[in-house]
């Protein structure tokens, strides 16, 4: 499975961007899809997650970011509004599939897209 992110770029504080993650297979088969981010010198952190029946957000993006998916287009999105300089990071798309009754998962990652927010 290939995941390809796009939509990153340079934006001023208060601006908006929409990230896309195009999958090479039907995303309906995934048990969950997420957006993570990693800033220089920091650990990768979960930003938002979507499953068939729920969405969840990290506290630091609640009210500003929206995760969604278009199953027909096999694409995951992240709408980012009111961006702040601290949102600057490489954003990664992630998908997982549970493969057995013990809960073992197969993970897929995209290559990342850079988001830079200037003050």
Tab-separated table of N, CA, C and O in Angstrom:
chain	number	residue	atom	x	y	z
A	1	UNK	N	0.848	-1.184	0.000
A	1	UNK	CA	0.000	0.000	0.000
A	1	UNK	C	0.888	1.240	0.000
A	1	UNK	O	1.824	1.334	0.790
A	2	UNK	N	0.572	2.162	-0.875
A	2	UNK	CA	1.295	3.435	-0.897
A	2	UNK	C	0.387	4.556	-0.418
A	2	UNK	O	-0.789	4.615	-0.784
A	3	UNK	N	0.951	5.415	0.424
A	3	UNK	CA	0.257	6.606	0.891
A	3	UNK	C	1.077	7.807	0.453
A	3	UNK	O	2.262	7.892	0.769
A	4	UNK	N	0.450	8.742	-0.250
A	4	UNK	CA	1.170	9.899	-0.776
A	4	UNK	C	0.486	11.174	-0.299
A	4	UNK	O	-0.658	11.451	-0.665
A	5	UNK	N	1.226	11.933	0.540
A	5	UNK	CA	0.693	13.185	1.057
A	5	UNK	C	0.979	14.337	0.104
A	5	UNK	O	1.954	14.310	-0.647
A	6	UNK	N	0.126	15.336	0.177
A	6	UNK	CA	0.331	16.574	-0.578
A	6	UNK	C	-0.409	17.686	0.142
A	6	UNK	O	-1.203	17.435	1.061
A	7	UNK	N	-0.130	18.920	-0.278
A	7	UNK	CA	-0.854	20.058	0.279
A	7	UNK	C	-0.085	20.891	1.279
A	7	UNK	O	-0.573	21.935	1.729
A	8	UNK	N	1.096	20.438	1.655
A	8	UNK	CA	1.887	21.226	2.584
A	8	UNK	C	2.421	22.483	1.919
A	8	UNK	O	2.310	22.672	0.707
A	9	UNK	N	3.010	23.346	2.747
A	9	UNK	CA	3.576	24.568	2.209
A	9	UNK	C	3.848	25.573	3.287
A	9	UNK	O	3.859	25.248	4.475
A	10	UNK	N	4.100	26.806	2.857
A	10	UNK	CA	4.384	27.919	3.759
A	10	UNK	C	3.146	28.795	3.857
A	10	UNK	O	2.579	29.192	2.829
A	11	UNK	N	2.745	29.105	5.077
A	11	UNK	CA	1.565	29.924	5.297
A	11	UNK	C	1.807	30.828	6.499
A	11	UNK	O	2.589	30.482	7.396
A	12	UNK	N	1.165	31.974	6.505
A	12	UNK	CA	1.283	32.874	7.643
A	12	UNK	C	0.397	32.409	8.786
A	12	UNK	O	-0.620	31.719	8.568
A	13	UNK	N	0.749	32.790	9.987
A	13	UNK	CA	-0.066	32.471	11.155
A	13	UNK	C	-1.489	32.976	10.931
A	13	UNK	O	-1.694	34.077	10.409
A	14	UNK	N	-2.450	32.136	11.314
A	14	UNK	CA	-3.857	32.456	11.090
A	14	UNK	C	-4.400	31.926	9.783
A	14	UNK	O	-5.621	31.943	9.565
A	15	UNK	N	-3.523	31.458	8.920
A	15	UNK	CA	-3.936	30.945	7.628
A	15	UNK	C	-4.400	29.504	7.688
A	15	UNK	O	-4.478	28.897	8.761
A	16	UNK	N	-4.706	28.966	6.514
A	16	UNK	CA	-5.239	27.614	6.407
A	16	UNK	C	-4.503	26.811	5.339
A	16	UNK	O	-3.983	27.379	4.372
A	17	UNK	N	-4.489	25.511	5.533
A	17	UNK	CA	-3.999	24.564	4.535
A	17	UNK	C	-4.868	23.326	4.604
A	17	UNK	O	-5.416	23.003	5.663
A	18	UNK	N	-4.963	22.601	3.482
A	18	UNK	CA	-5.622	21.300	3.487
A	18	UNK	C	-4.645	20.262	2.973
A	18	UNK	O	-4.186	20.351	1.830
A	19	UNK	N	-4.341	19.306	3.829
A	19	UNK	CA	-3.470	18.213	3.447
A	19	UNK	C	-4.302	17.067	2.876
A	19	UNK	O	-5.425	16.816	3.322
A	20	UNK	N	-3.737	16.383	1.910
A	20	UNK	CA	-4.367	15.203	1.326
A	20	UNK	C	-3.422	14.016	1.427
A	20	UNK	O	-2.205	14.184	1.381
A	21	UNK	N	-4.002	12.840	1.539
A	21	UNK	CA	-3.232	11.597	1.557
A	21	UNK	C	-3.944	10.619	0.627
A	21	UNK	O	-5.020	10.111	0.958
A	22	UNK	N	-3.349	10.393	-0.532
A	22	UNK	CA	-3.935	9.493	-1.519
A	22	UNK	C	-3.403	8.078	-1.308
A	22	UNK	O	-2.179	7.870	-1.250
A	23	UNK	N	-4.320	7.126	-1.193
A	23	UNK	CA	-3.947	5.729	-0.962
A	23	UNK	C	-4.050	4.933	-2.259
A	23	UNK	O	-4.892	5.212	-3.104
A	24	UNK	N	-3.188	3.917	-2.365
A	24	UNK	CA	-3.165	3.099	-3.572
A	24	UNK	C	-4.191	1.967	-3.532
A	24	UNK	O	-4.319	1.221	-4.508
A	25	UNK	N	-4.871	1.822	-2.385
A	25	UNK	CA	-5.917	0.822	-2.302
A	25	UNK	C	-7.114	1.379	-1.553
A	25	UNK	O	-7.051	2.469	-0.998
A	26	UNK	N	-8.193	0.606	-1.506
A	26	UNK	CA	-9.431	1.050	-0.903
A	26	UNK	C	-9.237	1.340	0.586
A	26	UNK	O	-8.944	0.440	1.366
A	27	UNK	N	-9.417	2.598	0.985
A	27	UNK	CA	-9.185	2.963	2.382
A	27	UNK	C	-10.274	2.441	3.306
A	27	UNK	O	-10.105	2.438	4.522
A	28	UNK	N	-11.378	1.980	2.745
A	28	UNK	CA	-12.438	1.415	3.574
A	28	UNK	C	-11.945	0.195	4.322
A	28	UNK	O	-12.462	-0.143	5.389
A	29	UNK	N	-10.925	-0.466	3.796
A	29	UNK	CA	-10.398	-1.680	4.418
A	29	UNK	C	-9.533	-1.403	5.640
A	29	UNK	O	-9.251	-2.320	6.409
A	30	UNK	N	-9.107	-0.150	5.818
A	30	UNK	CA	-8.272	0.163	6.974
A	30	UNK	C	-9.136	0.295	8.222
A	30	UNK	O	-10.247	0.809	8.178
A	31	UNK	N	-8.605	-0.125	9.359
A	31	UNK	CA	-9.322	0.007	10.623
A	31	UNK	C	-9.206	1.415	11.187
A	31	UNK	O	-10.046	1.842	11.981
A	32	UNK	N	-8.188	2.127	10.812
A	32	UNK	CA	-8.034	3.503	11.247
A	32	UNK	C	-7.025	4.216	10.377
A	32	UNK	O	-6.119	3.585	9.824
A	33	UNK	N	-7.215	5.509	10.231
A	33	UNK	CA	-6.251	6.352	9.532
A	33	UNK	C	-5.990	7.574	10.384
A	33	UNK	O	-6.892	8.074	11.087
A	34	UNK	N	-4.754	8.041	10.328
A	34	UNK	CA	-4.339	9.135	11.210
A	34	UNK	C	-3.457	10.129	10.471
A	34	UNK	O	-2.858	9.810	9.445
A	35	UNK	N	-3.360	11.301	11.075
A	35	UNK	CA	-2.324	12.263	10.732
A	35	UNK	C	-1.413	12.411	11.951
A	35	UNK	O	-1.906	12.608	13.075
A	36	UNK	N	-0.136	12.273	11.721
A	36	UNK	CA	0.891	12.528	12.726
A	36	UNK	C	1.715	13.715	12.252
A	36	UNK	O	1.697	14.085	11.078
A	37	UNK	N	2.484	14.279	13.170
A	37	UNK	CA	3.426	15.326	12.791
A	37	UNK	C	4.705	15.174	13.604
A	37	UNK	O	4.694	14.635	14.706
A	38	UNK	N	5.775	15.679	13.026
A	38	UNK	CA	7.063	15.657	13.709
A	38	UNK	C	7.798	16.951	13.428
A	38	UNK	O	8.113	17.262	12.268
A	39	UNK	N	8.048	17.686	14.492
A	39	UNK	CA	8.810	18.926	14.401
A	39	UNK	C	10.287	18.617	14.626
A	39	UNK	O	10.623	17.604	15.250
A	40	UNK	N	11.183	19.476	14.148
A	40	UNK	CA	12.617	19.229	14.331
A	40	UNK	C	12.981	19.039	15.800
A	40	UNK	O	12.580	19.832	16.647
A	41	UNK	N	13.699	17.959	16.085
A	41	UNK	CA	14.147	17.700	17.440
A	41	UNK	C	13.084	17.155	18.373
A	41	UNK	O	13.344	16.986	19.569
A	42	UNK	N	11.903	16.870	17.836
A	42	UNK	CA	10.814	16.365	18.670
A	42	UNK	C	10.346	15.004	18.176
A	42	UNK	O	10.593	14.622	17.037
A	43	UNK	N	9.628	14.301	19.044
A	43	UNK	CA	9.075	13.009	18.669
A	43	UNK	C	7.835	13.198	17.792
A	43	UNK	O	7.144	14.211	17.859
A	44	UNK	N	7.581	12.180	16.991
A	44	UNK	CA	6.369	12.183	16.179
A	44	UNK	C	5.162	12.105	17.113
A	44	UNK	O	5.151	11.334	18.080
A	45	UNK	N	4.130	12.908	16.830
A	45	UNK	CA	2.956	12.931	17.689
A	45	UNK	C	1.681	12.818	16.865
A	45	UNK	O	1.615	13.284	15.722
A	46	UNK	N	0.680	12.202	17.490
A	46	UNK	CA	-0.605	12.025	16.830
A	46	UNK	C	-1.356	13.350	16.793
A	46	UNK	O	-1.471	14.031	17.813
A	47	UNK	N	-1.889	13.675	15.636
A	47	UNK	CA	-2.659	14.903	15.464
A	47	UNK	C	-4.157	14.600	15.438
A	47	UNK	O	-4.938	15.237	16.146
A	48	UNK	N	-4.559	13.639	14.624
A	48	UNK	CA	-5.974	13.323	14.490
A	48	UNK	C	-6.129	11.914	13.949
A	48	UNK	O	-5.263	11.420	13.231
A	49	UNK	N	-7.245	11.286	14.300
A	49	UNK	CA	-7.514	9.905	13.899
A	49	UNK	C	-8.955	9.778	13.450
A	49	UNK	O	-9.844	10.415	14.028
A	50	UNK	N	-9.173	8.943	12.443
A	50	UNK	CA	-10.524	8.668	11.975
A	50	UNK	C	-10.693	7.172	11.790
A	50	UNK	O	-9.803	6.484	11.282
A	51	UNK	N	-11.840	6.678	12.267
A	51	UNK	CA	-12.232	5.300	12.026
A	51	UNK	C	-13.595	5.317	11.344
A	51	UNK	O	-14.115	6.377	11.003
A	52	UNK	N	-14.199	4.143	11.223
A	52	UNK	CA	-15.493	4.079	10.546
A	52	UNK	C	-16.583	4.807	11.311
A	52	UNK	O	-17.592	5.226	10.733
A	53	UNK	N	-16.359	4.977	12.646
A	53	UNK	CA	-17.435	5.564	13.438
A	53	UNK	C	-16.988	6.666	14.387
A	53	UNK	O	-17.763	7.092	15.248
A	54	UNK	N	-15.771	7.147	14.247
A	54	UNK	CA	-15.333	8.186	15.177
A	54	UNK	C	-14.176	9.004	14.616
A	54	UNK	O	-13.478	8.580	13.689
A	55	UNK	N	-14.033	10.190	15.179
A	55	UNK	CA	-12.860	11.024	14.931
A	55	UNK	C	-12.336	11.504	16.274
A	55	UNK	O	-13.121	11.733	17.212
A	56	UNK	N	-11.032	11.617	16.375
A	56	UNK	CA	-10.421	12.085	17.615
A	56	UNK	C	-9.276	13.029	17.285
A	56	UNK	O	-8.598	12.860	16.266
A	57	UNK	N	-9.071	13.986	18.167
A	57	UNK	CA	-8.062	15.018	17.935
A	57	UNK	C	-7.191	15.213	19.161
A	57	UNK	O	-7.656	15.089	20.303
A	58	UNK	N	-5.941	15.551	18.904
A	58	UNK	CA	-5.077	15.983	19.990
A	58	UNK	C	-5.595	17.315	20.510
A	58	UNK	O	-6.156	18.123	19.752
A	59	UNK	N	-5.406	17.548	21.799
A	59	UNK	CA	-5.923	18.779	22.407
A	59	UNK	C	-5.387	20.027	21.702
A	59	UNK	O	-6.091	21.026	21.601
A	60	UNK	N	-4.143	19.962	21.230
A	60	UNK	CA	-3.535	21.161	20.672
A	60	UNK	C	-4.086	21.541	19.296
A	60	UNK	O	-3.747	22.584	18.758
A	61	UNK	N	-4.969	20.701	18.697
A	61	UNK	CA	-5.574	21.064	17.412
A	61	UNK	C	-7.097	21.100	17.452
A	61	UNK	O	-7.728	21.453	16.457
A	62	UNK	N	-7.672	20.735	18.582
A	62	UNK	CA	-9.132	20.717	18.680
A	62	UNK	C	-9.719	22.094	18.367
A	62	UNK	O	-9.234	23.112	18.852
A	63	UNK	N	-10.746	22.085	17.529
A	63	UNK	CA	-11.379	23.337	17.143
A	63	UNK	C	-10.716	24.025	15.974
A	63	UNK	O	-11.264	25.002	15.438
A	64	UNK	N	-9.539	23.567	15.573
A	64	UNK	CA	-8.819	24.198	14.462
A	64	UNK	C	-8.645	23.256	13.268
A	64	UNK	O	-8.684	23.692	12.122
A	65	UNK	N	-8.437	21.978	13.532
A	65	UNK	CA	-8.186	20.990	12.476
A	65	UNK	C	-9.380	20.052	12.349
A	65	UNK	O	-10.053	19.744	13.339
A	66	UNK	N	-9.616	19.575	11.130
A	66	UNK	CA	-10.675	18.611	10.876
A	66	UNK	C	-10.148	17.495	9.988
A	66	UNK	O	-9.610	17.767	8.900
A	67	UNK	N	-10.294	16.262	10.473
A	67	UNK	CA	-9.898	15.104	9.677
A	67	UNK	C	-11.130	14.542	8.978
A	67	UNK	O	-12.231	14.515	9.542
A	68	UNK	N	-10.951	14.115	7.744
A	68	UNK	CA	-12.057	13.526	6.996
A	68	UNK	C	-11.484	12.570	5.958
A	68	UNK	O	-10.271	12.552	5.715
A	69	UNK	N	-12.365	11.795	5.354
A	69	UNK	CA	-11.914	10.883	4.320
A	69	UNK	C	-12.973	10.770	3.228
A	69	UNK	O	-14.169	10.938	3.489
A	70	UNK	N	-12.521	10.539	2.020
A	70	UNK	CA	-13.402	10.309	0.884
A	70	UNK	C	-13.120	8.891	0.404
A	70	UNK	O	-12.090	8.645	-0.245
A	71	UNK	N	-13.996	7.974	0.761
A	71	UNK	CA	-13.763	6.570	0.435
A	71	UNK	C	-13.763	6.350	-1.076
A	71	UNK	O	-12.965	5.574	-1.600
A	72	UNK	N	-14.634	7.046	-1.783
A	72	UNK	CA	-14.692	6.879	-3.238
A	72	UNK	C	-13.392	7.302	-3.904
A	72	UNK	O	-12.987	6.733	-4.919
A	73	UNK	N	-12.729	8.309	-3.318
A	73	UNK	CA	-11.469	8.806	-3.878
A	73	UNK	C	-10.250	8.183	-3.211
A	73	UNK	O	-9.114	8.512	-3.575
A	74	UNK	N	-10.472	7.314	-2.217
A	74	UNK	CA	-9.356	6.691	-1.473
A	74	UNK	C	-8.397	7.745	-0.925
A	74	UNK	O	-7.174	7.609	-1.028
A	75	UNK	N	-8.951	8.794	-0.348
A	75	UNK	CA	-8.140	9.913	0.111
A	75	UNK	C	-8.523	10.336	1.521
A	75	UNK	O	-9.710	10.412	1.848
A	76	UNK	N	-7.505	10.601	2.316
A	76	UNK	CA	-7.649	11.143	3.663
A	76	UNK	C	-7.289	12.619	3.612
A	76	UNK	O	-6.365	13.005	2.884
A	77	UNK	N	-7.997	13.436	4.386
A	77	UNK	CA	-7.746	14.867	4.398
A	77	UNK	C	-7.495	15.371	5.815
A	77	UNK	O	-7.930	14.774	6.794
A	78	UNK	N	-6.817	16.500	5.890
A	78	UNK	CA	-6.691	17.236	7.139
A	78	UNK	C	-6.838	18.719	6.800
A	78	UNK	O	-5.943	19.307	6.184
A	79	UNK	N	-7.958	19.280	7.188
A	79	UNK	CA	-8.184	20.711	7.027
A	79	UNK	C	-7.630	21.414	8.249
A	79	UNK	O	-8.036	21.115	9.377
A	80	UNK	N	-6.700	22.323	8.024
A	80	UNK	CA	-6.026	23.010	9.121
A	80	UNK	C	-6.325	24.496	9.020
A	80	UNK	O	-5.946	25.146	8.035
A	81	UNK	N	-7.019	25.008	10.034
A	81	UNK	CA	-7.375	26.428	10.083
A	81	UNK	C	-6.686	27.099	11.258
A	81	UNK	O	-6.247	26.437	12.207
A	82	UNK	N	-6.615	28.410	11.202
A	82	UNK	CA	-6.009	29.191	12.288
A	82	UNK	C	-4.642	28.612	12.674
A	82	UNK	O	-4.369	28.365	13.854
A	83	UNK	N	-3.812	28.424	11.678
A	83	UNK	CA	-2.504	27.815	11.923
A	83	UNK	C	-1.619	28.711	12.766
A	83	UNK	O	-1.686	29.946	12.688
A	84	UNK	N	-0.802	28.056	13.587
A	84	UNK	CA	0.115	28.748	14.488
A	84	UNK	C	1.549	28.342	14.154
A	84	UNK	O	1.766	27.241	13.612
A	85	UNK	N	2.532	29.171	14.505
A	85	UNK	CA	3.929	28.787	14.238
A	85	UNK	C	4.296	27.437	14.848
A	85	UNK	O	5.089	26.686	14.265
A	86	UNK	N	3.710	27.101	15.981
A	86	UNK	CA	4.016	25.813	16.620
A	86	UNK	C	3.433	24.617	15.877
A	86	UNK	O	3.712	23.468	16.227
A	87	UNK	N	2.624	24.864	14.855
A	87	UNK	CA	2.136	23.777	14.008
A	87	UNK	C	3.167	23.385	12.941
A	87	UNK	O	2.952	22.410	12.206
A	88	UNK	N	4.240	24.129	12.857
A	88	UNK	CA	5.284	23.820	11.878
A	88	UNK	C	5.869	22.437	12.143
A	88	UNK	O	6.323	22.142	13.254
A	89	UNK	N	5.825	21.584	11.126
A	89	UNK	CA	6.281	20.204	11.268
A	89	UNK	C	6.149	19.501	9.920
A	89	UNK	O	5.542	20.043	8.984
A	90	UNK	N	6.701	18.301	9.854
A	90	UNK	CA	6.392	17.405	8.747
A	90	UNK	C	5.172	16.592	9.158
A	90	UNK	O	5.155	15.994	10.243
A	91	UNK	N	4.174	16.571	8.309
A	91	UNK	CA	2.931	15.868	8.598
A	91	UNK	C	2.903	14.558	7.816
A	91	UNK	O	3.133	14.549	6.602
A	92	UNK	N	2.591	13.490	8.539
A	92	UNK	CA	2.598	12.152	7.966
A	92	UNK	C	1.203	11.531	8.012
A	92	UNK	O	0.493	11.647	9.007
A	93	UNK	N	0.874	10.844	6.958
A	93	UNK	CA	-0.345	10.041	6.886
A	93	UNK	C	-0.017	8.624	7.336
A	93	UNK	O	1.051	8.084	7.008
A	94	UNK	N	-0.925	8.030	8.103
A	94	UNK	CA	-0.730	6.672	8.611
A	94	UNK	C	-2.033	5.896	8.467
A	94	UNK	O	-3.120	6.459	8.673
A	95	UNK	N	-1.908	4.620	8.142
A	95	UNK	CA	-3.076	3.743	8.066
A	95	UNK	C	-2.741	2.420	8.716
A	95	UNK	O	-1.599	1.965	8.642
A	96	UNK	N	-3.716	1.816	9.378
A	96	UNK	CA	-3.468	0.537	10.027
A	96	UNK	C	-4.595	-0.444	9.757
A	96	UNK	O	-5.752	-0.058	9.549
A	97	UNK	N	-4.208	-1.723	9.778
A	97	UNK	CA	-5.160	-2.806	9.555
A	97	UNK	C	-4.889	-3.901	10.562
A	97	UNK	O	-3.752	-4.384	10.670
A	98	UNK	N	-5.898	-4.270	11.332
A	98	UNK	CA	-5.770	-5.391	12.258
A	98	UNK	C	-5.816	-6.677	11.437
A	98	UNK	O	-6.716	-6.860	10.618
A	99	UNK	N	-4.844	-7.570	11.674
A	99	UNK	CA	-4.709	-8.749	10.816
A	99	UNK	C	-5.011	-10.063	11.501
A	99	UNK	O	-5.066	-11.109	10.837
A	100	UNK	N	-5.182	-10.066	12.844
A	100	UNK	CA	-5.565	-11.311	13.496
A	100	UNK	C	-6.336	-11.028	14.779
A	100	UNK	O	-6.477	-9.885	15.202
A	101	UNK	N	-6.833	-12.087	15.396
A	101	UNK	CA	-7.685	-11.919	16.574
A	101	UNK	C	-6.904	-11.425	17.787
A	101	UNK	O	-7.489	-10.925	18.746
A	102	UNK	N	-5.568	-11.565	17.753
A	102	UNK	CA	-4.757	-11.050	18.855
A	102	UNK	C	-4.538	-9.549	18.764
A	102	UNK	O	-3.960	-8.942	19.652
A	103	UNK	N	-4.976	-8.970	17.670
A	103	UNK	CA	-4.854	-7.521	17.526
A	103	UNK	C	-3.596	-7.047	16.833
A	103	UNK	O	-3.302	-5.846	16.841
A	104	UNK	N	-2.839	-7.963	16.248
A	104	UNK	CA	-1.644	-7.540	15.513
A	104	UNK	C	-2.060	-6.642	14.350
A	104	UNK	O	-3.088	-6.870	13.709
A	105	UNK	N	-1.244	-5.621	14.115
A	105	UNK	CA	-1.591	-4.638	13.090
A	105	UNK	C	-0.493	-4.528	12.052
A	105	UNK	O	0.683	-4.741	12.335
A	106	UNK	N	-0.903	-4.150	10.870
A	106	UNK	CA	0.029	-3.775	9.814
A	106	UNK	C	-0.095	-2.266	9.633
A	106	UNK	O	-1.207	-1.745	9.502
A	107	UNK	N	1.040	-1.586	9.656
A	107	UNK	CA	1.068	-0.129	9.545
A	107	UNK	C	1.605	0.300	8.192
A	107	UNK	O	2.520	-0.325	7.643
A	108	UNK	N	1.035	1.395	7.700
A	108	UNK	CA	1.514	2.000	6.456
A	108	UNK	C	1.720	3.489	6.707
A	108	UNK	O	0.887	4.132	7.351
A	109	UNK	N	2.820	4.014	6.184
A	109	UNK	CA	3.150	5.428	6.364
A	109	UNK	C	3.414	6.090	5.021
A	109	UNK	O	3.964	5.477	4.103
A	110	UNK	N	3.051	7.362	4.960
A	110	UNK	CA	3.440	8.166	3.821
A	110	UNK	C	4.814	8.765	4.044
A	110	UNK	O	5.418	8.584	5.107
A	111	UNK	N	5.284	9.513	3.058
A	111	UNK	CA	6.633	10.070	3.134
A	111	UNK	C	6.667	11.409	3.855
A	111	UNK	O	7.734	11.904	4.206
A	112	UNK	N	5.515	11.998	4.077
A	112	UNK	CA	5.432	13.261	4.800
A	112	UNK	C	5.357	14.468	3.887
A	112	UNK	O	5.845	14.442	2.752
A	113	UNK	N	4.746	15.520	4.417
A	113	UNK	CA	4.679	16.797	3.700
A	113	UNK	C	4.968	17.920	4.700
A	113	UNK	O	4.472	17.894	5.823
A	114	UNK	N	5.799	18.852	4.294
A	114	UNK	CA	6.241	19.916	5.199
A	114	UNK	C	5.195	21.017	5.303
A	114	UNK	O	4.698	21.521	4.276
A	115	UNK	N	4.884	21.389	6.527
A	115	UNK	CA	4.030	22.542	6.799
A	115	UNK	C	4.853	23.542	7.611
A	115	UNK	O	5.404	23.186	8.652
A	116	UNK	N	4.952	24.753	7.106
A	116	UNK	CA	5.695	25.801	7.791
A	116	UNK	C	4.776	27.002	7.988
A	116	UNK	O	4.199	27.505	7.030
A	117	UNK	N	4.658	27.408	9.253
A	117	UNK	CA	3.793	28.537	9.591
A	117	UNK	C	4.667	29.676	10.096
A	117	UNK	O	5.370	29.525	11.100
A	118	UNK	N	4.624	30.791	9.402
A	118	UNK	CA	5.440	31.945	9.796
A	118	UNK	C	4.643	32.874	10.702
A	118	UNK	O	3.416	32.999	10.577
A	119	UNK	N	5.362	33.530	11.594
A	119	UNK	CA	4.697	34.426	12.558
A	119	UNK	C	4.573	35.836	12.010
A	119	UNK	O	5.127	36.170	10.982
